[in-house]
Amino acid sequence: MNSGPAPRGLVTGLPDWDRCAVMGVVNVTPDSFSDGGRWFDTTAAVKRGLDLVAQGADLVDVGGESTRPGASRVDEEEELRRVVPVVRGLASEGVVVSVDTMRASVAAQAVAAGATLVNDVSGGLADPGMIPAVAAAEVPFVVMHWRGFSDGMNSLAVYGDVLAEVTAELRTRIDAVVTGGIAPERLLVDPGLGFAKNAEHDLALVAHLAELRALGFPLLVAASRKRFLGRVLAGADDASPPPARERDAATAAVTAIAASRGAWAVRVHEVRASADAVRVARAVEGALHTTRSHGEGAR
């Protein structure tokens, strides 16, 4: 019996795009690793978000604190100043908005301004108030694999079996989040590519996305422009990787892989190529389903 294309999972409170969704990134920061400072002004950030939607983004993730390796934290007041007006501006234009924050206060005010998803790279570990705040707001929540803040996470990239350990740590975190009051049907998981992981770890996780989906929750894959892609493109270990902005074709390659393996969404800085990739992946899935159906009908 043919089951058709693998289900990607539905998230209560978010649309069903019937394919891998594309989450565009708007960094309202001066120091993000790939585009810091380009969209630091509120007006420029809102325009950037609208441009991403025009290029094919299904939702836009707004963040006001860089989480690049080695980054220091921004204070709460500054993060609020950066994020909330951009969320409000995009939501007022009908954009589906996610807020990328580790602070409960920022999450709560962003939701009040129109955000419909909270994307916390710490999975609620950085701020004990986050889980209660999201539970009270009744919005979806991303549980990402995280071992510590950016300024020390490289030292935490130690694994015996990265897939087994990331899966186990995510499962523990999911249990804690659900116990804290967030409904399971509002959860997504993110393997945390680049966070306390080296290139070998990241590639192993991308290779085993199907196994990560076995956790039973929709999967968000955020590979865009990350270090492991730079290392792959550099080739030799002693060669210099290309700058972050020259990794978009490699990002689209991971998008195609993620979409074909059932990811719920990919998070990317440049949208157009990834938007094309998810649509091609969906068309191939449909063709495979049709071919199998015809084959079964001929028996």
C-alpha atoms as a printed R data frame, in Angstrom:
    type eleno elety resid chain resno      x      y       z
1   ATOM     1    CA   MET     A     1  0.000  0.000   0.000
2   ATOM     2    CA   ASN     A     2  1.392  3.409  -0.959
3   ATOM     3    CA   SER     A     3  1.245  6.060   1.756
4   ATOM     4    CA   GLY     A     4  2.112  8.967  -0.563
5   ATOM     5    CA   PRO     A     5  4.538 11.745   0.342
6   ATOM     6    CA   ALA     A     6  5.738 11.641   3.950
7   ATOM     7    CA   PRO     A     7  3.718 13.975   6.198
8   ATOM     8    CA   ARG     A     8  5.717 16.940   7.466
9   ATOM     9    CA   GLY     A     9  3.470 17.560  10.446
10  ATOM    10    CA   LEU     A    10  0.945 20.232  11.214
11  ATOM    11    CA   VAL     A    11  1.555 22.937  13.796
12  ATOM    12    CA   THR     A    12 -1.453 24.325  15.606
13  ATOM    13    CA   GLY     A    13 -1.562 28.073  15.081
14  ATOM    14    CA   LEU     A    14  0.352 28.096  11.784
15  ATOM    15    CA   PRO     A    15 -0.710 27.549   8.164
16  ATOM    16    CA   ASP     A    16 -0.377 24.222   6.380
17  ATOM    17    CA   TRP     A    17  1.772 24.869   3.311
18  ATOM    18    CA   ASP     A    18  1.562 21.266   2.043
19  ATOM    19    CA   ARG     A    19  5.337 21.270   1.429
20  ATOM    20    CA   CYS     A    20  8.477 22.313   3.219
21  ATOM    21    CA   ALA     A    21  7.974 25.947   4.205
22  ATOM    22    CA   VAL     A    22 10.600 28.653   3.761
23  ATOM    23    CA   MET     A    23 11.376 30.872   6.735
24  ATOM    24    CA   GLY     A    24 13.192 34.051   5.731
25  ATOM    25    CA   VAL     A    25 15.586 35.677   8.200
26  ATOM    26    CA   VAL     A    26 15.641 39.337   9.192
27  ATOM    27    CA   ASN     A    27 18.502 40.076  11.590
28  ATOM    28    CA   VAL     A    28 17.942 43.438  13.286
29  ATOM    29    CA   THR     A    29 21.494 43.406  14.595
30  ATOM    30    CA   PRO     A    30 24.842 45.078  13.890
31  ATOM    31    CA   ASP     A    31 26.851 41.878  14.372
32  ATOM    32    CA   SER     A    32 25.137 38.806  12.920
33  ATOM    33    CA   PHE     A    33 27.610 36.518  11.188
34  ATOM    34    CA   SER     A    34 26.233 36.857   7.647
35  ATOM    35    CA   ASP     A    35 24.414 40.160   7.312
36  ATOM    36    CA   GLY     A    36 24.960 42.142  10.487
37  ATOM    37    CA   GLY     A    37 24.001 45.801  10.130
38  ATOM    38    CA   ARG     A    38 22.277 45.557   6.763
39  ATOM    39    CA   TRP     A    39 18.764 45.655   8.229
40  ATOM    40    CA   PHE     A    40 19.481 47.353  11.559
41  ATOM    41    CA   ASP     A    41 17.085 50.235  10.889
42  ATOM    42    CA   THR     A    42 13.405 49.413  11.545
43  ATOM    43    CA   THR     A    43 12.229 50.688   8.172
44  ATOM    44    CA   ALA     A    44 14.943 48.758   6.333
45  ATOM    45    CA   ALA     A    45 14.168 45.619   8.338
46  ATOM    46    CA   VAL     A    46 10.445 45.750   7.557
47  ATOM    47    CA   LYS     A    47 11.210 46.322   3.875
48  ATOM    48    CA   ARG     A    48 13.615 43.390   3.929
49  ATOM    49    CA   GLY     A    49 10.939 41.144   5.406
50  ATOM    50    CA   LEU     A    50  8.428 42.176   2.757
51  ATOM    51    CA   ASP     A    51 11.041 41.602   0.044
52  ATOM    52    CA   LEU     A    52 11.651 38.089   1.369
53  ATOM    53    CA   VAL     A    53  7.933 37.341   1.209
54  ATOM    54    CA   ALA     A    54  7.842 38.647  -2.361
55  ATOM    55    CA   GLN     A    55 10.704 36.265  -3.180
56  ATOM    56    CA   GLY     A    56  8.808 33.280  -1.785
57  ATOM    57    CA   ALA     A    57  9.179 33.234   1.998
58  ATOM    58    CA   ASP     A    58  6.196 31.733   3.795
59  ATOM    59    CA   LEU     A    59  7.091 33.293   7.130
60  ATOM    60    CA   VAL     A    60  9.726 35.695   8.422
61  ATOM    61    CA   ASP     A    61 11.903 35.193  11.514
62  ATOM    62    CA   VAL     A    62 12.874 38.450  13.242
63  ATOM    63    CA   GLY     A    63 15.786 38.494  15.676
64  ATOM    64    CA   GLY     A    64 17.524 41.252  17.578
65  ATOM    65    CA   GLU     A    65 20.397 39.341  19.166
66  ATOM    66    CA   SER     A    66 23.228 37.661  17.294
67  ATOM    67    CA   THR     A    67 23.803 34.006  18.191
68  ATOM    68    CA   ARG     A    68 26.933 33.578  16.061
69  ATOM    69    CA   PRO     A    69 29.775 31.715  17.792
70  ATOM    70    CA   GLY     A    70 31.522 34.012  20.253
71  ATOM    71    CA   ALA     A    71 28.793 36.659  20.306
72  ATOM    72    CA   SER     A    72 28.061 38.550  23.515
73  ATOM    73    CA   ARG     A    73 24.494 39.061  24.648
74  ATOM    74    CA   VAL     A    74 22.583 42.287  24.009
75  ATOM    75    CA   ASP     A    75 20.632 43.792  26.912
76  ATOM    76    CA   GLU     A    76 16.884 43.287  27.171
77  ATOM    77    CA   GLU     A    77 15.873 46.899  26.528
78  ATOM    78    CA   GLU     A    78 17.930 47.073  23.350
79  ATOM    79    CA   GLU     A    79 16.596 43.749  22.076
80  ATOM    80    CA   LEU     A    80 13.030 44.954  22.606
81  ATOM    81    CA   ARG     A    81 13.808 48.214  20.815
82  ATOM    82    CA   ARG     A    82 15.171 46.344  17.827
83  ATOM    83    CA   VAL     A    83 12.579 43.606  17.506
84  ATOM    84    CA   VAL     A    84  9.093 44.750  18.477
85  ATOM    85    CA   PRO     A    85  8.624 47.549  15.893
86  ATOM    86    CA   VAL     A    86  9.756 45.234  13.087
87  ATOM    87    CA   VAL     A    87  7.403 42.477  14.187
88  ATOM    88    CA   ARG     A    88  4.543 44.974  14.398
89  ATOM    89    CA   GLY     A    89  5.344 46.412  10.973
90  ATOM    90    CA   LEU     A    90  5.488 43.033   9.246
91  ATOM    91    CA   ALA     A    91  2.432 41.623  11.012
92  ATOM    92    CA   SER     A    92  0.428 44.691  10.021
93  ATOM    93    CA   GLU     A    93  1.185 43.777   6.397
94  ATOM    94    CA   GLY     A    94 -0.190 40.268   6.877
95  ATOM    95    CA   VAL     A    95  3.170 38.502   7.145
96  ATOM    96    CA   VAL     A    96  3.401 35.351   9.261
97  ATOM    97    CA   VAL     A    97  6.077 36.399  11.762
98  ATOM    98    CA   SER     A    98  8.342 34.374  14.019
99  ATOM    99    CA   VAL     A    99 10.399 35.994  16.763
100 ATOM   100    CA   ASP     A   100 13.930 34.699  17.346
101 ATOM   101    CA   THR     A   101 14.682 35.354  21.010
102 ATOM   102    CA   MET     A   102 15.899 33.714  24.207
103 ATOM   103    CA   ARG     A   103 14.035 36.159  26.457
104 ATOM   104    CA   ALA     A   104 10.503 35.649  27.742
105 ATOM   105    CA   SER     A   105  9.815 39.390  27.840
106 ATOM   106    CA   VAL     A   106 10.798 39.805  24.187
107 ATOM   107    CA   ALA     A   107  8.733 36.789  23.194
108 ATOM   108    CA   ALA     A   108  5.668 38.093  25.042
109 ATOM   109    CA   GLN     A   109  5.885 41.602  23.600
110 ATOM   110    CA   ALA     A   110  6.575 40.284  20.111
111 ATOM   111    CA   VAL     A   111  3.504 38.043  20.291
112 ATOM   112    CA   ALA     A   112  1.474 41.027  21.467
113 ATOM   113    CA   ALA     A   113  2.802 42.893  18.404
114 ATOM   114    CA   GLY     A   114  1.682 40.110  16.060
115 ATOM   115    CA   ALA     A   115  4.270 37.299  16.086
116 ATOM   116    CA   THR     A   116  2.693 33.846  15.791
117 ATOM   117    CA   LEU     A   117  5.735 31.664  16.537
118 ATOM   118    CA   VAL     A   118  8.528 31.835  19.130
119 ATOM   119    CA   ASN     A   119 11.893 30.530  17.906
120 ATOM   120    CA   ASP     A   120 14.144 30.199  20.962
121 ATOM   121    CA   VAL     A   121 17.578 28.783  20.108
122 ATOM   122    CA   SER     A   122 17.966 27.703  23.732
123 ATOM   123    CA   GLY     A   123 14.701 25.765  23.740
124 ATOM   124    CA   GLY     A   124 13.656 27.626  26.882
125 ATOM   125    CA   LEU     A   125 16.882 26.973  28.806
126 ATOM   126    CA   ALA     A   126 18.252 30.531  28.744
127 ATOM   127    CA   ASP     A   127 15.284 32.141  30.506
128 ATOM   128    CA   PRO     A   128 13.176 30.173  33.013
129 ATOM   129    CA   GLY     A   129 10.274 32.479  32.243
130 ATOM   130    CA   MET     A   130 10.147 31.494  28.561
131 ATOM   131    CA   ILE     A   131  8.110 28.291  28.781
132 ATOM   132    CA   PRO     A   132  5.399 29.769  31.029
133 ATOM   133    CA   ALA     A   133  5.209 32.850  28.787
134 ATOM   134    CA   VAL     A   134  4.795 30.825  25.603
135 ATOM   135    CA   ALA     A   135  2.324 28.468  27.268
136 ATOM   136    CA   ALA     A   136  0.236 31.456  28.362
137 ATOM   137    CA   ALA     A   137  0.400 33.013  24.896
138 ATOM   138    CA   GLU     A   138 -0.686 29.713  23.287
139 ATOM   139    CA   VAL     A   139  1.615 30.108  20.288
140 ATOM   140    CA   PRO     A   140  3.914 27.549  18.617
141 ATOM   141    CA   PHE     A   141  7.428 27.114  19.963
142 ATOM   142    CA   VAL     A   142 10.682 25.859  18.435
143 ATOM   143    CA   VAL     A   143 12.719 23.547  20.666
144 ATOM   144    CA   MET     A   144 16.286 23.731  19.399
145 ATOM   145    CA   HIS     A   145 19.206 21.581  20.504
146 ATOM   146    CA   TRP     A   146 21.384 23.871  22.618
147 ATOM   147    CA   ARG     A   147 24.216 23.324  25.050
148 ATOM   148    CA   GLY     A   148 25.172 26.856  26.041
149 ATOM   149    CA   PHE     A   149 25.499 30.507  25.105
150 ATOM   150    CA   SER     A   150 27.393 31.631  22.012
151 ATOM   151    CA   ASP     A   151 30.478 32.865  23.846
152 ATOM   152    CA   GLY     A   152 31.339 29.346  25.018
153 ATOM   153    CA   MET     A   153 29.493 26.923  22.781
154 ATOM   154    CA   ASN     A   154 32.465 25.872  20.631
155 ATOM   155    CA   SER     A   155 34.012 24.147  23.657
156 ATOM   156    CA   LEU     A   156 30.814 22.109  24.062
157 ATOM   157    CA   ALA     A   157 31.044 20.489  20.611
158 ATOM   158    CA   VAL     A   158 32.069 17.105  22.010
159 ATOM   159    CA   TYR     A   159 30.080 13.992  21.057
160 ATOM   160    CA   GLY     A   160 30.559 10.263  20.968
161 ATOM   161    CA   ASP     A   161 27.533  9.725  18.732
162 ATOM   162    CA   VAL     A   162 26.171 13.095  17.643
163 ATOM   163    CA   LEU     A   163 22.862 11.768  16.295
164 ATOM   164    CA   ALA     A   164 22.101  9.714  19.392
165 ATOM   165    CA   GLU     A   165 23.115 12.474  21.795
166 ATOM   166    CA   VAL     A   166 21.284 15.286  19.984
167 ATOM   167    CA   THR     A   167 18.172 13.114  19.742
168 ATOM   168    CA   ALA     A   168 18.295 12.213  23.437
169 ATOM   169    CA   GLU     A   169 18.902 15.798  24.529
170 ATOM   170    CA   LEU     A   170 16.079 17.055  22.330
171 ATOM   171    CA   ARG     A   171 13.744 14.417  23.743
172 ATOM   172    CA   THR     A   172 14.601 15.495  27.288
173 ATOM   173    CA   ARG     A   173 13.978 19.117  26.395
174 ATOM   174    CA   ILE     A   174 10.671 18.338  24.662
175 ATOM   175    CA   ASP     A   175  9.479 16.527  27.783
176 ATOM   176    CA   ALA     A   176 10.380 19.525  29.936
177 ATOM   177    CA   VAL     A   177  8.622 21.959  27.589
178 ATOM   178    CA   VAL     A   178  5.447 19.875  27.497
179 ATOM   179    CA   THR     A   179  5.528 19.474  31.280
180 ATOM   180    CA   GLY     A   180  5.856 23.255  31.462
181 ATOM   181    CA   GLY     A   181  2.511 23.693  29.718
182 ATOM   182    CA   ILE     A   182  3.181 24.076  25.984
183 ATOM   183    CA   ALA     A   183  0.871 21.801  24.012
184 ATOM   184    CA   PRO     A   184  2.666 19.110  21.969
185 ATOM   185    CA   GLU     A   185  0.749 20.102  18.843
186 ATOM   186    CA   ARG     A   186  2.407 23.534  19.038
187 ATOM   187    CA   LEU     A   187  5.983 22.216  19.119
188 ATOM   188    CA   LEU     A   188  8.658 22.107  16.441
189 ATOM   189    CA   VAL     A   189 12.183 20.764  16.811
190 ATOM   190    CA   ASP     A   190 15.460 22.067  15.405
191 ATOM   191    CA   PRO     A   191 18.711 20.053  15.570
192 ATOM   192    CA   GLY     A   192 20.689 23.259  16.096
193 ATOM   193    CA   LEU     A   193 23.155 23.070  13.223
194 ATOM   194    CA   GLY     A   194 26.250 25.086  14.096
195 ATOM   195    CA   PHE     A   195 25.386 25.386  17.786
196 ATOM   196    CA   ALA     A   196 28.003 23.499  19.820
197 ATOM   197    CA   LYS     A   197 28.760 21.438  16.708
198 ATOM   198    CA   ASN     A   198 31.592 21.252  14.216
199 ATOM   199    CA   ALA     A   199 31.276 20.588  10.483
200 ATOM   200    CA   GLU     A   200 31.409 16.820  10.909
201 ATOM   201    CA   HIS     A   201 28.577 16.944  13.432
202 ATOM   202    CA   ASP     A   202 26.433 19.187  11.249
203 ATOM   203    CA   LEU     A   203 26.868 17.010   8.181
204 ATOM   204    CA   ALA     A   204 25.970 13.902  10.164
205 ATOM   205    CA   LEU     A   205 22.756 15.522  11.365
206 ATOM   206    CA   VAL     A   206 21.793 16.615   7.854
207 ATOM   207    CA   ALA     A   207 22.444 13.075   6.668
208 ATOM   208    CA   HIS     A   208 20.069 11.724   9.332
209 ATOM   209    CA   LEU     A   209 17.171 14.170   9.229
210 ATOM   210    CA   ALA     A   210 14.745 11.266   8.767
211 ATOM   211    CA   GLU     A   211 15.847  9.829  12.103
212 ATOM   212    CA   LEU     A   212 15.379 13.209  13.788
213 ATOM   213    CA   ARG     A   213 11.844 13.332  12.437
214 ATOM   214    CA   ALA     A   214 11.242 10.124  14.378
215 ATOM   215    CA   LEU     A   215 11.022 12.327  17.474
216 ATOM   216    CA   GLY     A   216  7.472 12.876  16.248
217 ATOM   217    CA   PHE     A   217  7.487 16.646  15.772
218 ATOM   218    CA   PRO     A   218  7.751 18.905  12.706
219 ATOM   219    CA   LEU     A   219 11.379 19.657  11.934
220 ATOM   220    CA   LEU     A   220 12.947 23.072  11.303
221 ATOM   221    CA   VAL     A   221 16.345 22.987   9.554
222 ATOM   222    CA   ALA     A   222 18.521 26.097   9.805
223 ATOM   223    CA   ALA     A   223 21.666 25.534   7.749
224 ATOM   224    CA   SER     A   224 21.803 28.890   5.985
225 ATOM   225    CA   ARG     A   225 25.332 30.174   5.342
226 ATOM   226    CA   LYS     A   226 26.728 28.301   8.337
227 ATOM   227    CA   ARG     A   227 30.332 27.359   8.986
228 ATOM   228    CA   PHE     A   228 29.985 23.732   7.948
229 ATOM   229    CA   LEU     A   229 28.956 24.835   4.455
230 ATOM   230    CA   GLY     A   230 31.981 27.103   4.292
231 ATOM   231    CA   ARG     A   231 34.174 24.185   5.292
232 ATOM   232    CA   VAL     A   232 32.644 21.930   2.622
233 ATOM   233    CA   LEU     A   233 33.117 24.591  -0.055
234 ATOM   234    CA   ALA     A   234 36.703 25.262   1.015
235 ATOM   235    CA   GLY     A   235 37.626 21.680   0.263
236 ATOM   236    CA   ALA     A   236 41.003 21.259   1.918
237 ATOM   237    CA   ASP     A   237 41.211 21.706   5.687
238 ATOM   238    CA   ASP     A   238 43.822 24.419   5.342
239 ATOM   239    CA   ALA     A   239 41.894 26.388   2.694
240 ATOM   240    CA   SER     A   240 39.928 29.506   3.560
241 ATOM   241    CA   PRO     A   241 36.139 29.084   3.411
242 ATOM   242    CA   PRO     A   242 34.183 31.498   1.242
243 ATOM   243    CA   PRO     A   243 32.461 34.397   3.013
244 ATOM   244    CA   ALA     A   244 28.990 33.720   4.448
245 ATOM   245    CA   ARG     A   245 27.215 35.566   1.637
246 ATOM   246    CA   GLU     A   246 28.818 33.251  -0.918
247 ATOM   247    CA   ARG     A   247 27.235 30.138   0.605
248 ATOM   248    CA   ASP     A   248 23.662 30.593  -0.673
249 ATOM   249    CA   ALA     A   249 23.897 27.956  -3.417
250 ATOM   250    CA   ALA     A   250 25.175 25.484  -0.823
251 ATOM   251    CA   THR     A   251 22.322 26.538   1.450
252 ATOM   252    CA   ALA     A   252 19.808 25.781  -1.314
253 ATOM   253    CA   ALA     A   253 21.382 22.333  -1.693
254 ATOM   254    CA   VAL     A   254 20.683 21.607   1.968
255 ATOM   255    CA   THR     A   255 17.164 22.999   1.496
256 ATOM   256    CA   ALA     A   256 16.533 20.449  -1.266
257 ATOM   257    CA   ILE     A   257 17.862 17.642   0.944
258 ATOM   258    CA   ALA     A   258 15.815 18.784   3.946
259 ATOM   259    CA   ALA     A   259 12.642 19.139   1.899
260 ATOM   260    CA   SER     A   260 13.078 15.703   0.347
261 ATOM   261    CA   ARG     A   261 13.505 14.198   3.814
262 ATOM   262    CA   GLY     A   262 10.343 15.685   5.217
263 ATOM   263    CA   ALA     A   263 11.453 18.857   7.003
264 ATOM   264    CA   TRP     A   264  8.600 21.155   8.017
265 ATOM   265    CA   ALA     A   265 10.593 24.284   7.158
266 ATOM   266    CA   VAL     A   266 14.032 25.631   6.331
267 ATOM   267    CA   ARG     A   267 15.352 28.900   7.738
268 ATOM   268    CA   VAL     A   268 17.365 30.900   5.179
269 ATOM   269    CA   HIS     A   269 18.863 34.338   4.649
270 ATOM   270    CA   GLU     A   270 18.268 34.449   0.885
271 ATOM   271    CA   VAL     A   271 14.921 33.049  -0.113
272 ATOM   272    CA   ARG     A   272 14.514 32.709  -3.866
273 ATOM   273    CA   ALA     A   273 16.702 29.649  -4.520
274 ATOM   274    CA   SER     A   274 15.363 27.818  -1.487
275 ATOM   275    CA   ALA     A   275 11.777 28.671  -2.424
276 ATOM   276    CA   ASP     A   276 12.449 27.118  -5.827
277 ATOM   277    CA   ALA     A   277 14.119 24.097  -4.221
278 ATOM   278    CA   VAL     A   278 11.191 23.239  -1.939
279 ATOM   279    CA   ARG     A   279  8.742 23.467  -4.821
280 ATOM   280    CA   VAL     A   280 10.843 21.183  -6.991
281 ATOM   281    CA   ALA     A   281 11.182 18.728  -4.103
282 ATOM   282    CA   ARG     A   282  7.407 18.740  -3.650
283 ATOM   283    CA   ALA     A   283  6.836 18.174  -7.373
284 ATOM   284    CA   VAL     A   284  9.228 15.209  -7.322
285 ATOM   285    CA   GLU     A   285  7.407 13.782  -4.303
286 ATOM   286    CA   GLY     A   286  4.136 14.132  -6.190
287 ATOM   287    CA   ALA     A   287  5.565 12.404  -9.249
288 ATOM   288    CA   LEU     A   288  6.867  9.562  -7.096
289 ATOM   289    CA   HIS     A   289  3.456  9.170  -5.487
290 ATOM   290    CA   THR     A   290  1.763  9.123  -8.901
291 ATOM   291    CA   THR     A   291  4.223  6.580 -10.297
292 ATOM   292    CA   ARG     A   292  3.735  4.262  -7.326
293 ATOM   293    CA   SER     A   293 -0.050  4.598  -7.534
294 ATOM   294    CA   HIS     A   294 -0.028  3.687 -11.226
295 ATOM   295    CA   GLY     A   295  2.259  0.757 -10.549
296 ATOM   296    CA   GLU     A   296 -0.005 -0.596  -7.844
297 ATOM   297    CA   GLY     A   297 -3.048 -0.145 -10.089
298 ATOM   298    CA   ALA     A   298 -1.417 -2.253 -12.789
299 ATOM   299    CA   ARG     A   299 -0.929 -5.253 -10.525
